[in-house]
Coordinates of C-alpha atoms in Angstrom, one line a residue:
M1392 CA 10.7 -13.1 20.9
I1393 CA 10.1 -14.2 24.5
P1394 CA 11.2 -18.0 24.3
R1395 CA 9.4 -20.9 25.7
T1396 CA 12.5 -23.0 26.0
F1397 CA 15.5 -20.7 25.5
A1398 CA 17.9 -20.5 28.4
L1399 CA 15.8 -22.1 31.0
P1400 CA 18.7 -24.0 32.4
I1401 CA 20.8 -21.0 32.8
A1402 CA 18.3 -18.3 33.8
A1403 CA 19.0 -18.8 37.5
A1404 CA 22.7 -18.3 37.0
L1405 CA 22.3 -15.2 34.9
L1406 CA 19.9 -13.6 37.4
A1407 CA 22.9 -12.9 39.5
F1408 CA 23.6 -10.2 37.0
A1409 CA 20.0 -9.0 36.4
G1410 CA 20.8 -5.4 37.6
C1411 CA 23.4 -4.9 34.9
T1412 CA 22.4 -2.7 32.0
A1413 CA 24.4 -1.2 29.2
V1414 CA 24.6 2.6 29.4
T1415 CA 27.7 3.3 27.3
P1416 CA 27.0 6.6 25.5
I1417 CA 27.3 5.3 21.9
N1418 CA 24.5 7.4 20.4
P1419 CA 25.9 10.9 20.4
P1420 CA 23.7 14.0 20.5
I1421 CA 23.1 16.3 17.5
D1422 CA 22.5 20.0 17.6
R1423 CA 20.2 20.3 14.7
V1424 CA 18.3 17.7 12.6
D1425 CA 19.6 17.3 9.0
L1426 CA 16.8 15.9 6.9
A1427 CA 19.2 15.2 4.0
S1428 CA 21.6 12.9 5.9
G1429 CA 21.5 9.7 8.0
Y1430 CA 19.9 6.2 7.6
R1431 CA 16.4 7.5 6.8
M1432 CA 13.7 5.1 5.7
A1433 CA 11.9 7.8 3.7
Q1434 CA 15.1 8.5 1.7
L1435 CA 16.3 4.9 1.4
I1436 CA 13.1 3.7 -0.3
K1437 CA 12.6 6.9 -2.4
R1438 CA 11.5 5.5 -5.7
E1439 CA 13.7 7.4 -8.0
Q1440 CA 16.9 6.4 -6.2
R1441 CA 16.5 2.6 -6.9
R1442 CA 16.3 0.5 -10.1
N1443 CA 12.9 -0.7 -9.0
H1444 CA 9.8 0.7 -10.7
P1445 CA 8.4 3.9 -9.0
E1446 CA 4.9 2.3 -9.0
A1447 CA 5.7 -0.7 -6.8
M1448 CA 7.1 -1.3 -3.4
V1449 CA 8.2 -4.8 -2.0
L1450 CA 8.6 -5.2 1.7
L1451 CA 9.8 -8.3 3.7
A1452 CA 8.9 -8.7 7.3
F1453 CA 11.1 -11.2 9.3
S1454 CA 9.7 -12.3 12.7
G1455 CA 11.4 -13.1 16.0
G1456 CA 12.3 -16.7 17.1
G1457 CA 16.1 -17.0 17.5
T1458 CA 18.0 -19.1 15.0
R1459 CA 14.7 -20.7 13.9
A1460 CA 13.6 -17.2 12.6
A1461 CA 17.0 -16.4 11.1
A1462 CA 17.2 -19.6 9.2
L1463 CA 13.6 -19.5 7.9
S1464 CA 13.9 -15.9 6.7
Y1465 CA 17.3 -16.8 5.1
G1466 CA 15.6 -19.6 3.2
V1467 CA 13.0 -17.1 1.9
L1468 CA 15.9 -14.8 0.7
E1469 CA 17.4 -17.8 -1.0
E1470 CA 14.1 -18.5 -2.9
L1471 CA 13.7 -14.9 -3.9
R1472 CA 17.2 -15.0 -5.3
R1473 CA 16.4 -18.1 -7.3
T1474 CA 13.1 -16.6 -8.7
P1475 CA 13.6 -14.9 -12.0
I1476 CA 11.5 -12.1 -13.3
T1477 CA 10.2 -13.4 -16.7
V1478 CA 8.7 -12.1 -19.8
G1479 CA 7.2 -14.5 -22.3
G1480 CA 8.7 -17.3 -20.3
Q1481 CA 12.2 -15.9 -20.6
P1482 CA 14.1 -14.6 -17.5
E1483 CA 15.3 -11.1 -17.5
P1484 CA 19.1 -10.9 -17.5
D1485 CA 20.7 -10.3 -14.1
R1486 CA 17.4 -9.7 -12.3
T1487 CA 15.6 -11.7 -9.7
F1488 CA 12.7 -11.0 -7.4
L1489 CA 15.2 -10.4 -4.6
D1490 CA 16.5 -7.3 -6.5
E1491 CA 12.9 -5.9 -6.3
V1492 CA 12.9 -5.8 -2.5
D1493 CA 12.9 -2.2 -1.1
L1494 CA 12.6 -2.7 2.6
I1495 CA 13.3 -5.6 5.1
T1496 CA 12.0 -5.3 8.6
G1497 CA 13.4 -7.6 11.3
V1498 CA 12.7 -8.4 14.9
S1499 CA 14.8 -10.4 17.3
G1500 CA 16.2 -13.5 15.4
G1501 CA 14.9 -12.0 12.1
S1502 CA 16.9 -8.8 12.7
F1503 CA 20.1 -10.7 12.1
T1504 CA 19.1 -11.8 8.7
A1505 CA 17.8 -8.4 7.8
L1506 CA 20.9 -6.5 8.9
A1507 CA 23.3 -9.0 7.5
Y1508 CA 21.7 -8.9 4.1
A1509 CA 21.8 -5.1 4.1
L1510 CA 25.5 -5.2 5.0
Y1511 CA 26.7 -8.2 3.0
G1512 CA 24.5 -8.3 -0.1
E1513 CA 25.4 -11.3 -2.3
R1514 CA 28.1 -12.3 0.2
L1515 CA 25.3 -13.3 2.6
F1516 CA 24.7 -16.5 0.6
T1517 CA 28.2 -17.8 1.3
E1518 CA 28.9 -16.4 4.7
F1519 CA 25.7 -16.3 6.8
E1520 CA 25.4 -20.0 7.4
P1521 CA 28.9 -20.6 8.7
R1522 CA 29.2 -17.3 10.5
F1523 CA 25.9 -17.4 12.3
L1524 CA 23.3 -20.0 11.5
K1525 CA 25.4 -23.1 12.2
R1526 CA 27.3 -21.7 15.1
D1527 CA 26.5 -22.4 18.8
V1528 CA 25.8 -18.7 19.5
Q1529 CA 23.9 -19.5 22.6
G1530 CA 26.5 -21.8 24.0
E1531 CA 29.3 -19.2 23.5
L1532 CA 27.2 -16.4 25.1
I1533 CA 26.5 -18.7 28.2
A1534 CA 30.2 -19.5 28.4
R1535 CA 31.2 -15.8 28.3
A1536 CA 28.6 -14.7 30.8
L1537 CA 29.8 -17.3 33.3
S1538 CA 33.5 -16.8 32.7
P1539 CA 35.2 -15.0 35.6
R1540 CA 37.1 -12.8 33.3
N1541 CA 33.9 -11.1 32.4
W1542 CA 32.4 -10.7 35.9
G1543 CA 34.2 -7.4 36.5
A1544 CA 32.7 -5.8 33.5
L1545 CA 29.3 -7.4 34.0
G1546 CA 29.2 -6.2 37.5
T1547 CA 29.3 -2.6 36.4
A1548 CA 26.4 -0.4 35.2
R1549 CA 28.2 0.1 31.8
Y1550 CA 28.4 -3.4 30.5
G1551 CA 25.3 -5.7 30.6
R1552 CA 24.9 -9.1 29.2
S1553 CA 23.4 -7.7 26.0
E1554 CA 26.6 -5.6 25.6
L1555 CA 28.6 -8.7 25.9
A1556 CA 26.4 -10.3 23.2
A1557 CA 26.8 -7.3 20.9
D1558 CA 30.6 -7.6 21.1
Y1559 CA 30.3 -11.3 20.3
Y1560 CA 28.0 -10.6 17.3
D1561 CA 30.6 -8.2 16.0
E1562 CA 33.3 -10.8 16.2
I1563 CA 31.4 -13.5 14.3
L1564 CA 29.1 -11.5 11.9
F1565 CA 29.1 -7.7 11.8
G1566 CA 32.8 -6.8 12.1
G1567 CA 32.1 -3.4 13.8
A1568 CA 29.9 -2.2 10.9
T1569 CA 27.6 0.8 11.7
F1570 CA 24.4 2.2 10.1
G1571 CA 26.7 4.7 8.5
D1572 CA 28.4 1.8 6.7
L1573 CA 25.0 0.7 5.3
L1574 CA 24.7 4.1 3.6
K1575 CA 27.7 3.1 1.5
R1576 CA 25.7 0.4 -0.3
P1577 CA 23.5 2.5 -2.7
G1578 CA 20.6 0.5 -4.2
A1579 CA 20.6 -2.0 -1.3
P1580 CA 17.2 -2.5 0.4
A1581 CA 16.7 -0.7 3.6
A1582 CA 16.8 -2.7 6.8
L1583 CA 14.6 -1.6 9.7
V1584 CA 15.0 -3.5 13.0
T1585 CA 13.1 -2.8 16.2
G1586 CA 13.2 -3.3 20.0
T1587 CA 10.7 -2.5 22.7
D1588 CA 10.8 0.5 25.0
L1589 CA 10.7 -1.2 28.4
S1590 CA 8.9 1.7 30.1
T1591 CA 6.1 2.3 27.5
G1592 CA 5.9 -0.9 25.5
S1593 CA 6.3 1.1 22.3
R1594 CA 8.4 0.1 19.3
F1595 CA 12.0 1.4 19.3
E1596 CA 13.2 1.5 15.7
F1597 CA 16.6 1.9 14.4
S1598 CA 16.1 4.6 11.8
Q1599 CA 17.3 8.2 11.7
E1600 CA 13.7 9.4 11.9
Q1601 CA 13.4 7.7 15.4
F1602 CA 16.9 9.0 16.4
D1603 CA 15.9 12.6 15.3
L1604 CA 13.2 12.5 18.0
M1605 CA 15.9 11.6 20.5
C1606 CA 18.2 14.4 19.0
S1607 CA 20.8 11.7 18.4
D1608 CA 22.9 10.3 15.5
L1609 CA 22.2 6.8 14.3
S1610 CA 25.2 6.6 11.9
P1611 CA 27.9 5.6 14.4
V1612 CA 25.6 3.0 16.1
R1613 CA 26.9 -0.5 15.6
L1614 CA 24.7 -3.0 13.8
A1615 CA 25.7 -5.6 16.4
R1616 CA 24.3 -3.4 19.1
A1617 CA 21.0 -3.0 17.3
A1618 CA 20.7 -6.7 16.8
A1619 CA 21.5 -7.3 20.4
T1620 CA 18.8 -4.7 21.4
S1621 CA 16.2 -6.3 19.2
S1622 CA 17.0 -9.8 20.6
A1623 CA 17.4 -8.7 24.3
V1624 CA 15.2 -11.3 25.9
P1625 CA 14.1 -9.9 29.3
V1626 CA 15.9 -11.4 32.4
V1627 CA 18.0 -13.7 30.3
L1628 CA 19.7 -10.7 28.6
S1629 CA 19.9 -7.2 29.9
P1630 CA 18.1 -4.2 28.6
V1631 CA 20.1 -2.0 26.3
T1632 CA 20.1 1.6 27.3
W1633 CA 20.1 4.5 24.9
F1634 CA 20.6 8.2 25.6
N1635 CA 17.7 10.5 24.9
Y1636 CA 18.4 14.2 24.1
G1637 CA 15.0 14.8 22.7
G1638 CA 13.6 18.4 22.6
R1639 CA 16.9 20.1 22.0
C1640 CA 17.5 19.9 18.2
G1641 CA 14.4 21.3 16.5
A1642 CA 13.2 17.8 15.4
V1643 CA 10.4 18.2 12.8
M1644 CA 7.2 16.3 13.2
P1645 CA 6.4 13.7 10.4
G1646 CA 4.3 15.0 7.6
W1647 CA 1.2 13.1 8.6
V1648 CA 0.9 14.7 12.0
Q1649 CA -0.9 17.8 10.7
D1650 CA -3.6 15.7 9.0
V1651 CA -3.9 12.9 11.6
V1652 CA -3.6 14.8 14.9
T1653 CA -4.6 18.5 14.3
S1654 CA -7.1 18.0 11.5
E1655 CA -10.5 19.5 12.1
S1656 CA -12.1 16.7 10.2
P1657 CA -15.0 15.1 12.1
T1658 CA -13.8 11.6 11.2
R1659 CA -11.9 9.5 13.7
P1660 CA -8.1 9.9 13.3
A1661 CA -6.1 6.9 12.4
G1662 CA -5.7 4.9 15.7
R1663 CA -2.2 3.6 15.3
A1664 CA -0.9 6.9 13.9
L1665 CA -2.4 8.7 16.8
L1666 CA -0.7 6.3 19.2
R1667 CA 2.6 6.9 17.4
Y1668 CA 2.2 10.6 17.8
R1669 CA 1.9 10.2 21.5
E1670 CA 5.0 8.1 21.6
I1671 CA 6.8 10.9 19.6
E1672 CA 5.8 13.5 22.2
D1673 CA 7.0 11.2 24.9
L1674 CA 10.4 11.0 23.4
A1675 CA 10.7 14.8 23.2
D1676 CA 10.6 15.0 27.0
S1677 CA 14.2 14.1 27.7
A1678 CA 14.2 16.0 31.0
R1679 CA 11.8 13.3 32.2
R1680 CA 13.3 10.5 30.2
P1681 CA 17.0 11.0 29.7
Y1682 CA 17.5 7.2 29.2
I1683 CA 15.5 4.8 27.1
H1684 CA 15.8 1.1 28.2
V1685 CA 15.1 -1.3 25.3
V1686 CA 14.5 -5.0 25.2
D1687 CA 13.5 -7.7 22.7
G1688 CA 11.4 -6.2 19.9
G1689 CA 9.1 -9.3 19.8
I1690 CA 7.3 -8.0 22.9
S1691 CA 5.8 -5.1 21.0
D1692 CA 5.9 -6.5 17.4
N1693 CA 7.0 -10.1 16.9
L1694 CA 6.3 -10.0 13.1
G1695 CA 8.0 -6.7 12.4
L1696 CA 4.7 -5.5 10.9
R1697 CA 3.5 -2.9 13.3
G1698 CA 5.6 -0.2 11.8
A1699 CA 4.2 -1.1 8.3
L1700 CA 0.7 -1.0 9.7
E1701 CA 1.3 2.4 11.2
A1702 CA 2.9 3.7 8.0
F1703 CA 0.1 2.4 5.8
E1704 CA -2.5 4.1 8.1
E1705 CA -0.5 7.3 8.0
L1706 CA -0.3 7.2 4.2
E1707 CA -4.1 6.5 4.1
A1708 CA -4.9 9.3 6.4
S1709 CA -2.6 12.0 4.9
K1710 CA -2.5 12.9 1.3
N1711 CA 0.3 15.4 2.2
F1712 CA 2.4 12.7 3.6
R1713 CA 2.0 10.5 0.5
K1714 CA 3.1 13.4 -1.6
Q1715 CA 6.1 14.2 0.7
L1716 CA 7.3 10.6 0.3
G1717 CA 6.7 10.5 -3.4
F1718 CA 4.1 7.8 -3.0
D1719 CA 1.4 9.4 -5.0
A1720 CA 2.6 7.4 -8.0
L1721 CA 2.6 4.1 -6.0
R1722 CA 0.2 1.5 -7.6
H1723 CA 1.3 -1.8 -6.0
I1724 CA 2.5 -2.9 -2.6
V1725 CA 3.8 -6.4 -1.8
V1726 CA 4.3 -7.5 1.7
I1727 CA 5.9 -11.0 2.4
V1728 CA 5.6 -11.9 6.1
V1729 CA 8.0 -14.6 7.2
N1730 CA 6.5 -15.9 10.5
S1731 CA 8.5 -18.5 12.4
R1732 CA 6.0 -18.8 15.3
S1733 CA 6.5 -22.1 17.2
D1734 CA 3.9 -24.1 19.2
P1735 CA 5.7 -26.8 21.2
S1736 CA 3.6 -29.7 22.2
T1737 CA 2.4 -29.9 25.7
D1738 CA 0.2 -32.4 27.7
W1739 CA -1.3 -29.8 30.1
D1740 CA -4.9 -30.1 28.8
R1741 CA -4.8 -33.9 29.5
S1742 CA -4.0 -33.5 33.2
S1743 CA -6.0 -32.0 36.1
T1744 CA -2.7 -30.5 37.4
P1745 CA -1.9 -27.1 35.8
P1746 CA 1.6 -26.4 34.6
G1747 CA 4.2 -25.1 37.0
F1748 CA 5.3 -21.6 37.7
V1749 CA 8.0 -21.3 35.1
W1750 CA 5.8 -22.6 32.3
Q1751 CA 2.9 -20.4 33.4
L1752 CA 5.3 -17.3 33.3
L1753 CA 6.7 -18.2 29.8
Q1754 CA 3.3 -19.1 28.4
S1755 CA 1.6 -15.9 29.7
S1756 CA 4.4 -13.9 28.0
S1757 CA 4.2 -15.8 24.7
L1758 CA 0.5 -16.1 24.2
P1759 CA -0.2 -12.3 23.7
I1760 CA 2.7 -12.1 21.4
D1761 CA 1.6 -15.0 19.2
H1762 CA -2.0 -13.7 19.2
F1763 CA -1.0 -10.2 18.2
S1764 CA 1.2 -11.7 15.5
S1765 CA -1.8 -13.5 13.9
D1766 CA -3.9 -10.3 14.2
S1767 CA -1.2 -8.3 12.4
V1768 CA -1.5 -10.3 9.2
E1769 CA -5.2 -10.0 9.2
L1770 CA -5.0 -6.2 9.9
L1771 CA -2.7 -5.9 6.9
K1772 CA -5.3 -7.6 4.8
D1773 CA -8.0 -5.4 6.3
I1774 CA -6.1 -2.2 5.2
A1775 CA -5.8 -3.6 1.7
Q1776 CA -9.6 -4.2 1.6
R1777 CA -10.3 -0.8 3.0
W1778 CA -8.2 0.8 0.3
A1779 CA -10.0 -1.1 -2.4
N1780 CA -13.4 -0.1 -0.9
Q1781 CA -12.3 3.6 -0.7
R1782 CA -11.4 3.6 -4.4
R1783 CA -14.8 2.2 -5.3
L1784 CA -16.5 4.9 -3.3
E1785 CA -14.4 7.7 -5.0
I1786 CA -15.2 6.2 -8.4
A1787 CA -18.9 6.1 -7.6
E1788 CA -18.8 9.8 -6.5
K1789 CA -17.1 10.9 -9.7
R1790 CA -19.7 9.0 -11.8
I1791 CA -22.5 10.7 -9.9
A1792 CA -20.7 14.0 -10.7
G1793 CA -21.0 13.1 -14.5
M1794 CA -17.9 11.2 -15.4
T1795 CA -18.0 8.1 -17.5
K1796 CA -16.8 4.9 -15.9
A1797 CA -13.5 5.0 -17.8
Q1798 CA -12.9 8.6 -16.8
A1799 CA -13.7 7.9 -13.2
E1800 CA -11.4 4.9 -13.1
A1801 CA -8.6 6.9 -14.7
A1802 CA -9.1 9.7 -12.2
V1803 CA -8.8 7.4 -9.2
P1804 CA -5.8 5.1 -10.0
A1805 CA -5.9 1.6 -8.4
L1806 CA -3.5 0.8 -5.6
S1807 CA -3.3 -3.0 -5.3
F1808 CA -1.9 -4.8 -2.3
D1809 CA -0.5 -8.4 -1.9
A1810 CA 0.0 -9.8 1.6
I1811 CA 1.9 -13.1 1.4
D1812 CA 2.2 -15.2 4.6
V1813 CA 5.0 -17.7 4.9
S1814 CA 4.5 -19.7 8.1
F1815 CA 4.6 -23.3 9.4
E1816 CA 0.8 -23.4 9.4
A1817 CA 0.8 -23.8 5.6
I1818 CA 2.7 -27.2 5.9
A1819 CA 0.3 -29.9 4.8
D1820 CA 2.0 -32.9 6.4
P1821 CA 1.0 -32.9 10.2
A1822 CA 4.2 -34.7 11.2
E1823 CA 6.4 -32.2 9.3
R1824 CA 4.4 -29.2 10.7
R1825 CA 4.8 -30.6 14.2
Y1826 CA 8.6 -30.9 13.7
F1827 CA 8.9 -27.2 12.9
M1828 CA 6.4 -26.1 15.5
D1829 CA 8.4 -27.9 18.2
L1830 CA 11.8 -26.3 17.3
P1831 CA 13.0 -24.2 20.4
T1832 CA 13.4 -20.5 20.4
S1833 CA 17.1 -20.5 21.0
F1834 CA 20.3 -19.3 19.4
T1835 CA 21.6 -22.7 18.5
L1836 CA 20.1 -25.5 16.5
P1837 CA 21.4 -28.7 15.0
P1838 CA 22.8 -28.2 11.5
E1839 CA 20.0 -30.6 10.2
A1840 CA 17.3 -28.3 11.6
V1841 CA 19.0 -25.3 10.0
D1842 CA 19.0 -27.0 6.6
R1843 CA 15.4 -28.1 6.9
L1844 CA 14.3 -24.5 7.9
R1845 CA 16.1 -23.0 4.9
A1846 CA 14.5 -25.6 2.7
V1847 CA 11.0 -25.2 4.0
G1848 CA 11.2 -21.4 3.9
G1849 CA 11.9 -21.5 0.2
R1850 CA 9.3 -24.2 -0.5
L1851 CA 6.5 -22.4 1.4
L1852 CA 7.1 -19.2 -0.6
R1853 CA 7.4 -21.1 -3.8
E1854 CA 4.2 -23.0 -3.3
S1855 CA 2.2 -20.0 -2.0
R1856 CA -0.7 -19.4 -4.4
S1857 CA -0.5 -15.7 -3.6
F1858 CA 3.1 -15.6 -4.6
Q1859 CA 2.5 -17.6 -7.8
A1860 CA -0.3 -15.3 -8.7
L1861 CA 1.9 -12.3 -8.2
L1862 CA 4.6 -13.7 -10.5
R1863 CA 2.0 -14.4 -13.2
Q1864 CA 0.7 -10.8 -12.9
I1865 CA 4.3 -9.4 -13.2
E1866 CA 4.8 -11.4 -16.4
T1867 CA 1.5 -10.3 -17.8
N1868 CA 2.2 -6.6 -17.1
R1869 CA 5.6 -6.7 -18.5
A1870 CA 4.5 -8.7 -21.6
A1871 CA 1.9 -6.0 -22.1
M1872 CA 4.5 -3.3 -21.9
M1873 CA 6.6 -5.0 -24.5
G1874 CA 3.6 -5.3 -26.8
T1875 CA 3.1 -1.6 -26.5
T1876 CA 6.6 -0.4 -26.8
G1877 CA 8.2 -3.1 -28.9
T1878 CA 11.1 -3.2 -26.5
A1879 CA 11.9 -5.0 -23.3
P1880 CA 10.9 -2.9 -20.3
S1881 CA 13.3 -1.8 -17.6
P1882 CA 13.1 -4.0 -14.4
K1883 CA 9.7 -3.4 -12.8
P1884 CA 7.3 -5.3 -10.6
P1885 CA 3.5 -5.1 -11.1

């Protein structure tokens, strides 16, 4: 996320290195796409490969916001880990709500929590705080950037400030782990982190599906470099450059393209899906774009929701795509959005003198991001409502055709949708809400602030009416199953 307060004192010093970008060829080319291998979202969340019930999917979205975002999202993970799945008031053995999570998206600060949980699993809850949350990450990065011993490397085209940051993240958190290493944790939720293509403004996601389009292999890519890309604040940190070999490996278009792009239907194609198709075509032209320069993911999607919005629209628009992913049986989607958006106090509106140049620049960058973040949650709810309306129309059509109400409802299964928003706006106490809103977007916070963020993240989720209603529905559904079968059901969300 573009910060309002992060690194203002050091920006001038780092501008001396502004031309440095990282172009080390660490994403090797592939000759042919292998749809059965690699860190693929479609495979990782395939319903039959996980203990979770095939009719439900749980997605977490962690926003940008430096350590503030990492700590808040970590607090939500802790609360999910403390939340049992109950039947008849009794918790299921060895099963919590965290075990039901299928996919975690992360942007900028949120990308560290998402990737670290995908890598560490249970170890996260003993190691993430000392390794990252309560470490002066920002201070160490500044010291390394200003150290004469690094000037030689930073003065080349092969080692930018974000590359220096990636090496540091490996030292303290990721230990050289790659996306290939994540494949060795079967059953773990998938982690999808994103950056922003500096040329086009489009999302750059770290999935093999994205790297297929670039005819490249994601498996050897370091998690630290992905996190450094997702949090590469423009100017303060350098863009991270990736090699594009697109158009040379027979990459297959996603299953929804035929229905969304080439369909002869008179209805308007799904807008976000159509935009994504144009981005795919753009990547295939590696002769024109052999390098992709990527910066902070918050510029294009500060909540980590844009990919989900696109995917839901693609699923909505293409029955073939739903069948291809095995989502025809999907009956319930839960999206928990952890939004650490800040809003530092200012006195601009009480003065006839406008803010200075630096504040104008930072505010003009942050306002569109914050505005789109709010819109994303509402768009998610709009999609849910649209799906419900579409089901009602289909049921009505079948009743007109002669079916009874029960027959029509059985022929058009319900797909319910819960969008749960965890954000500082829900804090009732104005003074407490202002405390969190005023926390800076930086990669260092006082230990007390980290502790309070963890606590409030858990509390906001726990007190969410939507989340409590969801837990009650889970218990009702499972109790009904036990009444039908006489035995305890296997772990399953609604």
